[in-house]
């Protein structure tokens, strides 16, 4: 994999920040966009745009084709068995809300339990809490280990005959931990419990095969895999989706409407009410094709090398403490520093053109479990280089000089 | 030295770092006349501000407790120093003046002329955040909390992240 060549595909990497070459280490928040994605979207708006489904003219039919091809592209990308198992949403957040509202309302009752882990993103906590206001089910929270790991053993302990769903991150956005999802799914299925994976972070870092995982639901956002914002995916096994009630009502999701009774289309249309983000699907398709042309396996190998290098290089800087050192990790380096608050670290790095994130990363319970209010977080994408890690290391030495 | 480095040194000058490392007036005031909480949930910065005035309505004691970044801590520390001897009205004016500085708006020269030079220097130091718009909210947190403490009608938890 030729990173220097890849970098040329990302126009933004040529710009400067505060007069310095941009060192972008915030891909876990959102990835930058390669030219094929930008061009596919502007080409679509310039040459191919129309609303889908209802049009009787050529432009609308070809836009519909692009939209449908996008679904097939996602299906192949995560190796789903059927096209209609792919629902387009605004993003991982909406996908999680969809499952909580639709599946949750249909399948949970008083006394039931949904199992989460303590490192979940708020997007996999709050939708369940909202549902709890309507249905008095319980959330069981699997604790985090000191190194940010989640152990299968601890998940097993949380399972009982009350468990109706396990909903956990595939990769933690706060610590980079890769959860033992395959084992979790197997153990849950042995007990007849379905599993949803929040793949928001995992999707850009490793090959995801929903059939090999045997996940019941899998969610992710387009913008973290080099595609546009505003588009995301819910994968659900056909049998589940077919059994679920609509999530929102509107156009494009009904079979027949009268004021007495309305019947709904089967999935995926049932869950895609209203005019969708058509250009978003076009951009997402281009993004998935782009990473596929490079190879998810190559990307994973490259990012693993970067992460190992960063652990070594950053972890040994005096005053730096890495947060999240689980044996299996992906592309995320969370840390705190003696005497320097994460936001002050962020500001010093910014003045050197280095973009990182500071704060609780929408995972307050995870932070709390480590006794922290927040961390500084550097995260990697396929365009990052070893030099980027060196710049970060130099920047952190400057932080130390100021604050220590 | 590049402009950037200069901005950074302006922001993290010794005066600020000293206040953040060893904040002044950092204690809980048991019988405070007014108090309010400032909390920026995204940052996690959180402080409780306590103010007590004498019979003439002049602030005789101001203190705070909490945790946060160097900027928010230094700001609260310097602010509590500055408040002593001010009336509520003067304190409010000072807060408004400081906000102008942080946002890089032209401050009222008359007001500036009335302030003592040392206070001016302190506020100027803090106003180094104007080159870092993302950090203005950190510097403003204690001042907004002050406004809430002085106006018990709106005495709830305040934040400066979505303003
Ligand atoms: C693990 C995880 N889950 C869910 C989300 C929510 O994704 P989005 O904001 O794109 O809906 C994120 C994004 O930060 C994430 O990292």
mmCIF file of N, CA and C in Angstrom, chain B residues 13-132:
data_model
loop_
_atom_site.group_PDB
_atom_site.id
_atom_site.type_symbol
_atom_site.label_atom_id
_atom_site.label_comp_id
_atom_site.label_asym_id
_atom_site.label_seq_id
_atom_site.Cartn_x
_atom_site.Cartn_y
_atom_site.Cartn_z
ATOM 1 N N UNK B 13 1.142 32.021 28.845
ATOM 2 C CA UNK B 13 2.229 32.763 29.494
ATOM 3 C C UNK B 13 2.272 32.415 30.982
ATOM 4 N N UNK B 14 3.388 32.771 31.610
ATOM 5 C CA UNK B 14 3.614 32.344 32.993
ATOM 6 C C UNK B 14 2.478 32.750 33.932
ATOM 7 N N UNK B 15 1.957 33.959 33.699
ATOM 8 C CA UNK B 15 0.881 34.438 34.573
ATOM 9 C C UNK B 15 -0.287 33.450 34.579
ATOM 10 N N UNK B 16 -0.649 32.978 33.380
ATOM 11 C CA UNK B 16 -1.771 32.037 33.248
ATOM 12 C C UNK B 16 -1.404 30.682 33.858
ATOM 13 N N UNK B 17 -0.218 30.219 33.520
ATOM 14 C CA UNK B 17 0.190 28.899 34.022
ATOM 15 C C UNK B 17 0.275 28.897 35.542
ATOM 16 N N UNK B 18 0.790 29.998 36.122
ATOM 17 C CA UNK B 18 0.871 30.076 37.585
ATOM 18 C C UNK B 18 -0.509 29.993 38.212
ATOM 19 N N UNK B 19 -1.440 30.747 37.639
ATOM 20 C CA UNK B 19 -2.797 30.727 38.189
ATOM 21 C C UNK B 19 -3.439 29.355 38.030
ATOM 22 N N UNK B 20 -3.143 28.664 36.935
ATOM 23 C CA UNK B 20 -3.786 27.359 36.749
ATOM 24 C C UNK B 20 -3.155 26.297 37.651
ATOM 25 N N UNK B 21 -1.855 26.422 37.873
ATOM 26 C CA UNK B 21 -1.200 25.441 38.756
ATOM 27 C C UNK B 21 -1.547 25.681 40.211
ATOM 28 N N UNK B 22 -1.522 26.946 40.593
ATOM 29 C CA UNK B 22 -1.777 27.292 41.991
ATOM 30 C C UNK B 22 -2.901 28.317 42.036
ATOM 31 N N UNK B 23 -4.122 27.870 41.790
ATOM 32 C CA UNK B 23 -5.219 28.837 41.696
ATOM 33 C C UNK B 23 -5.434 29.598 43.017
ATOM 34 N N UNK B 24 -5.712 30.888 42.912
ATOM 35 C CA UNK B 24 -6.042 31.699 44.081
ATOM 36 C C UNK B 24 -7.503 31.473 44.449
ATOM 37 N N UNK B 25 -7.806 31.703 45.705
ATOM 38 C CA UNK B 25 -9.210 31.654 46.176
ATOM 39 C C UNK B 25 -9.874 30.320 45.826
ATOM 40 N N UNK B 26 -9.110 29.264 45.952
ATOM 41 C CA UNK B 26 -9.620 27.940 45.568
ATOM 42 C C UNK B 26 -10.107 27.210 46.823
ATOM 43 N N UNK B 27 -11.305 27.499 47.229
ATOM 44 C CA UNK B 27 -11.885 26.799 48.384
ATOM 45 C C UNK B 27 -13.397 26.953 48.350
ATOM 46 N N UNK B 28 -14.039 26.087 49.086
ATOM 47 C CA UNK B 28 -15.483 26.168 49.212
ATOM 48 C C UNK B 28 -15.817 27.188 50.285
ATOM 49 N N UNK B 29 -16.712 28.114 50.002
ATOM 50 C CA UNK B 29 -17.095 29.127 50.985
ATOM 51 C C UNK B 29 -18.372 28.641 51.642
ATOM 52 N N UNK B 30 -18.316 28.469 52.959
ATOM 53 C CA UNK B 30 -19.467 27.799 53.586
ATOM 54 C C UNK B 30 -20.716 28.653 53.607
ATOM 55 N N UNK B 31 -20.534 29.942 53.966
ATOM 56 C CA UNK B 31 -21.750 30.773 54.064
ATOM 57 C C UNK B 31 -21.753 31.825 52.961
ATOM 58 N N UNK B 32 -21.601 31.392 51.747
ATOM 59 C CA UNK B 32 -21.575 32.340 50.621
ATOM 60 C C UNK B 32 -22.956 32.976 50.448
ATOM 61 N N UNK B 33 -22.957 34.281 50.119
ATOM 62 C CA UNK B 33 -24.237 34.944 49.845
ATOM 63 C C UNK B 33 -24.833 34.439 48.541
ATOM 64 N N UNK B 34 -23.986 34.341 47.533
ATOM 65 C CA UNK B 34 -24.491 33.775 46.286
ATOM 66 C C UNK B 34 -23.493 32.756 45.761
ATOM 67 N N UNK B 35 -24.027 31.819 45.052
ATOM 68 C CA UNK B 35 -23.160 30.853 44.384
ATOM 69 C C UNK B 35 -23.852 30.338 43.135
ATOM 70 N N UNK B 36 -23.060 29.806 42.219
ATOM 71 C CA UNK B 36 -23.631 29.236 41.000
ATOM 72 C C UNK B 36 -22.647 28.200 40.470
ATOM 73 N N UNK B 37 -23.161 27.346 39.612
ATOM 74 C CA UNK B 37 -22.345 26.270 39.046
ATOM 75 C C UNK B 37 -22.139 26.533 37.558
ATOM 76 N N UNK B 38 -20.900 26.394 37.110
ATOM 77 C CA UNK B 38 -20.613 26.458 35.680
ATOM 78 C C UNK B 38 -20.153 25.082 35.235
ATOM 79 N N UNK B 39 -20.728 24.594 34.156
ATOM 80 C CA UNK B 39 -20.379 23.230 33.713
ATOM 81 C C UNK B 39 -20.435 23.168 32.193
ATOM 82 N N UNK B 40 -19.317 22.890 31.586
ATOM 83 C CA UNK B 40 -19.299 22.666 30.138
ATOM 84 C C UNK B 40 -19.257 21.165 29.890
ATOM 85 N N UNK B 41 -20.391 20.558 29.580
ATOM 86 C CA UNK B 41 -20.432 19.096 29.525
ATOM 87 C C UNK B 41 -19.512 18.486 28.471
ATOM 88 N N UNK B 42 -19.316 19.164 27.354
ATOM 89 C CA UNK B 42 -18.446 18.571 26.327
ATOM 90 C C UNK B 42 -17.008 18.504 26.807
ATOM 91 N N UNK B 43 -16.549 19.584 27.431
ATOM 92 C CA UNK B 43 -15.172 19.625 27.949
ATOM 93 C C UNK B 43 -15.045 18.835 29.231
ATOM 94 N N UNK B 44 -16.130 18.857 30.026
ATOM 95 C CA UNK B 44 -16.042 18.295 31.362
ATOM 96 C C UNK B 44 -15.625 19.327 32.394
ATOM 97 N N UNK B 45 -15.332 20.565 31.975
ATOM 98 C CA UNK B 45 -14.950 21.587 32.942
ATOM 99 C C UNK B 45 -16.132 21.903 33.849
ATOM 100 N N UNK B 46 -15.836 22.005 35.124
ATOM 101 C CA UNK B 46 -16.911 22.229 36.080
ATOM 102 C C UNK B 46 -16.381 23.064 37.230
ATOM 103 N N UNK B 47 -17.122 24.115 37.610
ATOM 104 C CA UNK B 47 -16.710 24.883 38.778
ATOM 105 C C UNK B 47 -17.917 25.420 39.536
ATOM 106 N N UNK B 48 -17.702 25.597 40.845
ATOM 107 C CA UNK B 48 -18.703 26.239 41.688
ATOM 108 C C UNK B 48 -18.089 27.551 42.133
ATOM 109 N N UNK B 49 -18.831 28.630 41.980
ATOM 110 C CA UNK B 49 -18.335 29.957 42.319
ATOM 111 C C UNK B 49 -19.104 30.481 43.531
ATOM 112 N N UNK B 50 -18.366 31.076 44.471
ATOM 113 C CA UNK B 50 -18.983 31.616 45.690
ATOM 114 C C UNK B 50 -18.655 33.101 45.798
ATOM 115 N N UNK B 51 -19.647 33.913 46.147
ATOM 116 C CA UNK B 51 -19.423 35.358 46.288
ATOM 117 C C UNK B 51 -20.136 35.862 47.542
ATOM 118 N N UNK B 52 -19.446 36.723 48.303
ATOM 119 C CA UNK B 52 -20.060 37.353 49.476
ATOM 120 C C UNK B 52 -19.696 38.841 49.481
ATOM 121 N N UNK B 53 -20.687 39.700 49.737
ATOM 122 C CA UNK B 53 -20.454 41.150 49.725
ATOM 123 C C UNK B 53 -20.578 41.719 51.139
ATOM 124 N N UNK B 54 -20.034 42.917 51.334
ATOM 125 C CA UNK B 54 -20.174 43.577 52.636
ATOM 126 C C UNK B 54 -21.456 44.411 52.665
ATOM 127 N N UNK B 55 -21.652 45.227 53.737
ATOM 128 C CA UNK B 55 -22.918 45.970 53.865
ATOM 129 C C UNK B 55 -23.084 46.982 52.727
ATOM 130 N N UNK B 56 -21.952 47.519 52.255
ATOM 131 C CA UNK B 56 -22.042 48.501 51.171
ATOM 132 C C UNK B 56 -22.283 47.829 49.811
ATOM 133 N N UNK B 57 -22.373 46.523 49.807
ATOM 134 C CA UNK B 57 -22.605 45.845 48.538
ATOM 135 C C UNK B 57 -21.320 45.626 47.740
ATOM 136 N N UNK B 58 -20.189 45.797 48.395
ATOM 137 C CA UNK B 58 -18.933 45.530 47.692
ATOM 138 C C UNK B 58 -18.491 44.098 47.988
ATOM 139 N N UNK B 59 -18.046 43.403 46.948
ATOM 140 C CA UNK B 59 -17.646 42.004 47.112
ATOM 141 C C UNK B 59 -16.433 41.937 48.034
ATOM 142 N N UNK B 60 -16.582 41.194 49.125
ATOM 143 C CA UNK B 60 -15.431 41.109 50.020
ATOM 144 C C UNK B 60 -14.742 39.749 49.906
ATOM 145 N N UNK B 61 -15.458 38.787 49.392
ATOM 146 C CA UNK B 61 -14.851 37.457 49.279
ATOM 147 C C UNK B 61 -15.410 36.771 48.028
ATOM 148 N N UNK B 62 -14.526 36.231 47.232
ATOM 149 C CA UNK B 62 -14.961 35.445 46.076
ATOM 150 C C UNK B 62 -14.039 34.233 46.003
ATOM 151 N N UNK B 63 -14.626 33.062 45.815
ATOM 152 C CA UNK B 63 -13.783 31.857 45.732
ATOM 153 C C UNK B 63 -14.441 30.847 44.797
ATOM 154 N N UNK B 64 -13.704 29.811 44.473
ATOM 155 C CA UNK B 64 -14.273 28.784 43.593
ATOM 156 C C UNK B 64 -13.622 27.447 43.869
ATOM 157 N N UNK B 65 -14.293 26.416 43.372
ATOM 158 C CA UNK B 65 -13.742 25.058 43.405
ATOM 159 C C UNK B 65 -14.131 24.372 42.117
ATOM 160 N N UNK B 66 -13.344 23.411 41.718
ATOM 161 C CA UNK B 66 -13.728 22.690 40.517
ATOM 162 C C UNK B 66 -12.526 22.147 39.801
ATOM 163 N N UNK B 67 -12.756 21.694 38.574
ATOM 164 C CA UNK B 67 -11.643 21.185 37.790
ATOM 165 C C UNK B 67 -11.855 21.514 36.321
ATOM 166 N N UNK B 68 -10.744 21.644 35.637
ATOM 167 C CA UNK B 68 -10.852 21.981 34.231
ATOM 168 C C UNK B 68 -9.483 22.235 33.640
ATOM 169 N N UNK B 69 -9.485 22.773 32.438
ATOM 170 C CA UNK B 69 -8.235 23.012 31.729
ATOM 171 C C UNK B 69 -7.520 24.220 32.318
ATOM 172 N N UNK B 70 -6.307 24.458 31.857
ATOM 173 C CA UNK B 70 -5.503 25.562 32.374
ATOM 174 C C UNK B 70 -6.223 26.888 32.181
ATOM 175 N N UNK B 71 -6.886 27.051 31.052
ATOM 176 C CA UNK B 71 -7.533 28.338 30.767
ATOM 177 C C UNK B 71 -8.707 28.592 31.705
ATOM 178 N N UNK B 72 -9.553 27.591 31.891
ATOM 179 C CA UNK B 72 -10.728 27.832 32.731
ATOM 180 C C UNK B 72 -10.313 28.012 34.193
ATOM 181 N N UNK B 73 -9.297 27.271 34.624
ATOM 182 C CA UNK B 73 -8.837 27.414 36.006
ATOM 183 C C UNK B 73 -8.181 28.777 36.228
ATOM 184 N N UNK B 74 -7.325 29.177 35.301
ATOM 185 C CA UNK B 74 -6.649 30.472 35.447
ATOM 186 C C UNK B 74 -7.668 31.601 35.395
ATOM 187 N N UNK B 75 -8.658 31.446 34.546
ATOM 188 C CA UNK B 75 -9.669 32.491 34.410
ATOM 189 C C UNK B 75 -10.429 32.659 35.724
ATOM 190 N N UNK B 76 -10.832 31.550 36.321
ATOM 191 C CA UNK B 76 -11.579 31.618 37.578
ATOM 192 C C UNK B 76 -10.698 32.187 38.686
ATOM 193 N N UNK B 77 -9.444 31.782 38.693
ATOM 194 C CA UNK B 77 -8.520 32.260 39.721
ATOM 195 C C UNK B 77 -8.327 33.772 39.618
ATOM 196 N N UNK B 78 -8.064 34.257 38.406
ATOM 197 C CA UNK B 78 -7.840 35.689 38.225
ATOM 198 C C UNK B 78 -9.117 36.476 38.464
ATOM 199 N N UNK B 79 -10.227 35.913 38.034
ATOM 200 C CA UNK B 79 -11.498 36.622 38.209
ATOM 201 C C UNK B 79 -11.798 36.815 39.686
ATOM 202 N N UNK B 80 -11.608 35.771 40.471
ATOM 203 C CA UNK B 80 -11.931 35.896 41.897
ATOM 204 C C UNK B 80 -11.007 36.923 42.569
ATOM 205 N N UNK B 81 -9.783 37.036 42.083
ATOM 206 C CA UNK B 81 -8.901 38.103 42.576
ATOM 207 C C UNK B 81 -9.472 39.473 42.237
ATOM 208 N N UNK B 82 -9.866 39.593 40.979
ATOM 209 C CA UNK B 82 -10.312 40.889 40.453
ATOM 210 C C UNK B 82 -11.598 41.397 41.099
ATOM 211 N N UNK B 83 -12.418 40.454 41.559
ATOM 212 C CA UNK B 83 -13.747 40.852 42.026
ATOM 213 C C UNK B 83 -13.721 41.617 43.334
ATOM 214 N N UNK B 84 -12.658 41.413 44.107
ATOM 215 C CA UNK B 84 -12.666 41.988 45.458
ATOM 216 C C UNK B 84 -12.786 43.506 45.419
ATOM 217 N N UNK B 85 -13.748 44.037 46.167
ATOM 218 C CA UNK B 85 -13.944 45.476 46.250
ATOM 219 C C UNK B 85 -14.900 46.019 45.195
ATOM 220 N N UNK B 86 -15.330 45.172 44.265
ATOM 221 C CA UNK B 86 -16.241 45.643 43.215
ATOM 222 C C UNK B 86 -17.697 45.494 43.673
ATOM 223 N N UNK B 87 -18.553 46.391 43.187
ATOM 224 C CA UNK B 87 -19.988 46.189 43.386
ATOM 225 C C UNK B 87 -20.473 45.197 42.332
ATOM 226 N N UNK B 88 -21.685 44.697 42.536
ATOM 227 C CA UNK B 88 -22.241 43.741 41.576
ATOM 228 C C UNK B 88 -22.284 44.361 40.183
ATOM 229 N N UNK B 89 -22.667 45.631 40.148
ATOM 230 C CA UNK B 89 -22.772 46.313 38.858
ATOM 231 C C UNK B 89 -21.406 46.400 38.172
ATOM 232 N N UNK B 90 -20.401 46.754 38.960
ATOM 233 C CA UNK B 90 -19.045 46.833 38.399
ATOM 234 C C UNK B 90 -18.574 45.463 37.913
ATOM 235 N N UNK B 91 -18.916 44.442 38.681
ATOM 236 C CA UNK B 91 -18.506 43.080 38.312
ATOM 237 C C UNK B 91 -19.150 42.674 36.986
ATOM 238 N N UNK B 92 -20.409 43.027 36.827
ATOM 239 C CA UNK B 92 -21.101 42.700 35.575
ATOM 240 C C UNK B 92 -20.453 43.411 34.384
ATOM 241 N N UNK B 93 -20.087 44.692 34.640
ATOM 242 C CA UNK B 93 -19.442 45.452 33.570
ATOM 243 C C UNK B 93 -18.115 44.818 33.190
ATOM 244 N N UNK B 94 -17.405 44.369 34.221
ATOM 245 C CA UNK B 94 -16.110 43.741 33.999
ATOM 246 C C UNK B 94 -16.286 42.475 33.147
ATOM 247 N N UNK B 95 -17.334 41.702 33.481
ATOM 248 C CA UNK B 95 -17.594 40.468 32.726
ATOM 249 C C UNK B 95 -17.888 40.791 31.261
ATOM 250 N N UNK B 96 -18.702 41.825 31.049
ATOM 251 C CA UNK B 96 -19.049 42.208 29.673
ATOM 252 C C UNK B 96 -17.795 42.674 28.931
ATOM 253 N N UNK B 97 -16.971 43.429 29.642
ATOM 254 C CA UNK B 97 -15.728 43.929 29.055
ATOM 255 C C UNK B 97 -14.817 42.759 28.656
ATOM 256 N N UNK B 98 -14.726 41.793 29.546
ATOM 257 C CA UNK B 98 -13.855 40.653 29.284
ATOM 258 C C UNK B 98 -14.350 39.852 28.071
ATOM 259 N N UNK B 99 -15.642 39.713 27.971
ATOM 260 C CA UNK B 99 -16.196 38.992 26.824
ATOM 261 C C UNK B 99 -15.820 39.693 25.511
ATOM 262 N N UNK B 100 -15.870 41.034 25.536
ATOM 263 C CA UNK B 100 -15.470 41.802 24.353
ATOM 264 C C UNK B 100 -14.022 41.467 23.973
ATOM 265 N N UNK B 101 -13.172 41.468 25.004
ATOM 266 C CA UNK B 101 -11.749 41.188 24.743
ATOM 267 C C UNK B 101 -11.561 39.812 24.121
ATOM 268 N N UNK B 102 -12.237 38.813 24.712
ATOM 269 C CA UNK B 102 -12.063 37.423 24.253
ATOM 270 C C UNK B 102 -12.525 37.252 22.823
ATOM 271 N N UNK B 103 -13.557 37.973 22.479
ATOM 272 C CA UNK B 103 -14.110 37.804 21.143
ATOM 273 C C UNK B 103 -13.451 38.736 20.156
ATOM 274 N N UNK B 104 -12.410 39.415 20.641
ATOM 275 C CA UNK B 104 -11.625 40.278 19.775
ATOM 276 C C UNK B 104 -12.442 41.459 19.256
ATOM 277 N N UNK B 105 -13.429 41.891 20.044
ATOM 278 C CA UNK B 105 -14.153 43.116 19.715
ATOM 279 C C UNK B 105 -13.437 44.268 20.385
ATOM 280 N N UNK B 106 -13.658 45.455 19.870
ATOM 281 C CA UNK B 106 -13.006 46.627 20.446
ATOM 282 C C UNK B 106 -13.640 46.914 21.819
ATOM 283 N N UNK B 107 -12.840 46.880 22.874
ATOM 284 C CA UNK B 107 -13.423 47.186 24.181
ATOM 285 C C UNK B 107 -13.663 48.685 24.328
ATOM 286 N N UNK B 108 -14.517 49.040 25.264
ATOM 287 C CA UNK B 108 -14.841 50.432 25.541
ATOM 288 C C UNK B 108 -13.610 51.129 26.148
ATOM 289 N N UNK B 109 -13.021 52.110 25.437
ATOM 290 C CA UNK B 109 -11.784 52.720 25.932
ATOM 291 C C UNK B 109 -11.994 53.457 27.259
ATOM 292 N N UNK B 110 -13.193 54.018 27.428
ATOM 293 C CA UNK B 110 -13.473 54.720 28.684
ATOM 294 C C UNK B 110 -13.392 53.756 29.858
ATOM 295 N N UNK B 111 -13.993 52.585 29.634
ATOM 296 C CA UNK B 111 -13.995 51.584 30.700
ATOM 297 C C UNK B 111 -12.567 51.134 31.008
ATOM 298 N N UNK B 112 -11.837 50.917 29.953
ATOM 299 C CA UNK B 112 -10.458 50.473 30.111
ATOM 300 C C UNK B 112 -9.649 51.503 30.901
ATOM 301 N N UNK B 113 -9.885 52.773 30.597
ATOM 302 C CA UNK B 113 -9.144 53.847 31.261
ATOM 303 C C UNK B 113 -9.451 53.884 32.758
ATOM 304 N N UNK B 114 -10.683 53.456 33.103
ATOM 305 C CA UNK B 114 -11.066 53.480 34.512
ATOM 306 C C UNK B 114 -10.440 52.345 35.326
ATOM 307 N N UNK B 115 -10.063 51.283 34.629
ATOM 308 C CA UNK B 115 -9.538 50.117 35.352
ATOM 309 C C UNK B 115 -8.101 50.337 35.766
ATOM 310 N N UNK B 116 -7.712 49.660 36.846
ATOM 311 C CA UNK B 116 -6.304 49.822 37.205
ATOM 312 C C UNK B 116 -5.442 48.970 36.284
ATOM 313 N N UNK B 117 -4.237 49.452 36.038
ATOM 314 C CA UNK B 117 -3.387 48.834 35.008
ATOM 315 C C UNK B 117 -3.120 47.358 35.274
ATOM 316 N N UNK B 118 -3.036 46.990 36.523
ATOM 317 C CA UNK B 118 -2.729 45.592 36.825
ATOM 318 C C UNK B 118 -3.889 44.680 36.402
ATOM 319 N N UNK B 119 -5.104 45.146 36.699
ATOM 320 C CA UNK B 119 -6.280 44.382 36.282
ATOM 321 C C UNK B 119 -6.331 44.259 34.763
ATOM 322 N N UNK B 120 -6.037 45.380 34.103
ATOM 323 C CA UNK B 120 -6.013 45.369 32.645
ATOM 324 C C UNK B 120 -5.031 44.335 32.106
ATOM 325 N N UNK B 121 -3.869 44.292 32.734
ATOM 326 C CA UNK B 121 -2.839 43.360 32.275
ATOM 327 C C UNK B 121 -3.309 41.921 32.448
ATOM 328 N N UNK B 122 -3.986 41.656 33.557
ATOM 329 C CA UNK B 122 -4.469 40.289 33.794
ATOM 330 C C UNK B 122 -5.504 39.892 32.748
ATOM 331 N N UNK B 123 -6.430 40.796 32.528
ATOM 332 C CA UNK B 123 -7.471 40.469 31.547
ATOM 333 C C UNK B 123 -6.874 40.302 30.151
ATOM 334 N N UNK B 124 -5.913 41.144 29.837
ATOM 335 C CA UNK B 124 -5.273 41.028 28.529
ATOM 336 C C UNK B 124 -4.606 39.666 28.370
ATOM 337 N N UNK B 125 -3.975 39.209 29.439
ATOM 338 C CA UNK B 125 -3.306 37.905 29.390
ATOM 339 C C UNK B 125 -4.326 36.819 29.072
ATOM 340 N N UNK B 126 -5.422 36.846 29.799
ATOM 341 C CA UNK B 126 -6.461 35.827 29.583
ATOM 342 C C UNK B 126 -7.064 35.918 28.190
ATOM 343 N N UNK B 127 -7.122 37.139 27.699
ATOM 344 C CA UNK B 127 -7.769 37.347 26.403
ATOM 345 C C UNK B 127 -6.913 36.807 25.262
ATOM 346 N N UNK B 128 -5.765 36.204 25.578
ATOM 347 C CA UNK B 128 -4.976 35.508 24.558
ATOM 348 C C UNK B 128 -5.789 34.425 23.863
ATOM 349 N N UNK B 129 -6.886 33.999 24.477
ATOM 350 C CA UNK B 129 -7.729 32.980 23.849
ATOM 351 C C UNK B 129 -8.358 33.474 22.552
ATOM 352 N N UNK B 130 -8.339 34.787 22.330
ATOM 353 C CA UNK B 130 -9.003 35.276 21.111
ATOM 354 C C UNK B 130 -8.389 34.663 19.858
ATOM 355 N N UNK B 131 -7.142 34.240 19.945
ATOM 356 C CA UNK B 131 -6.517 33.571 18.796
ATOM 357 C C UNK B 131 -6.894 32.092 18.705
ATOM 358 N N UNK B 132 -7.624 31.611 19.697
ATOM 359 C CA UNK B 132 -8.050 30.210 19.723
ATOM 360 C C UNK B 132 -9.552 30.155 19.988
#
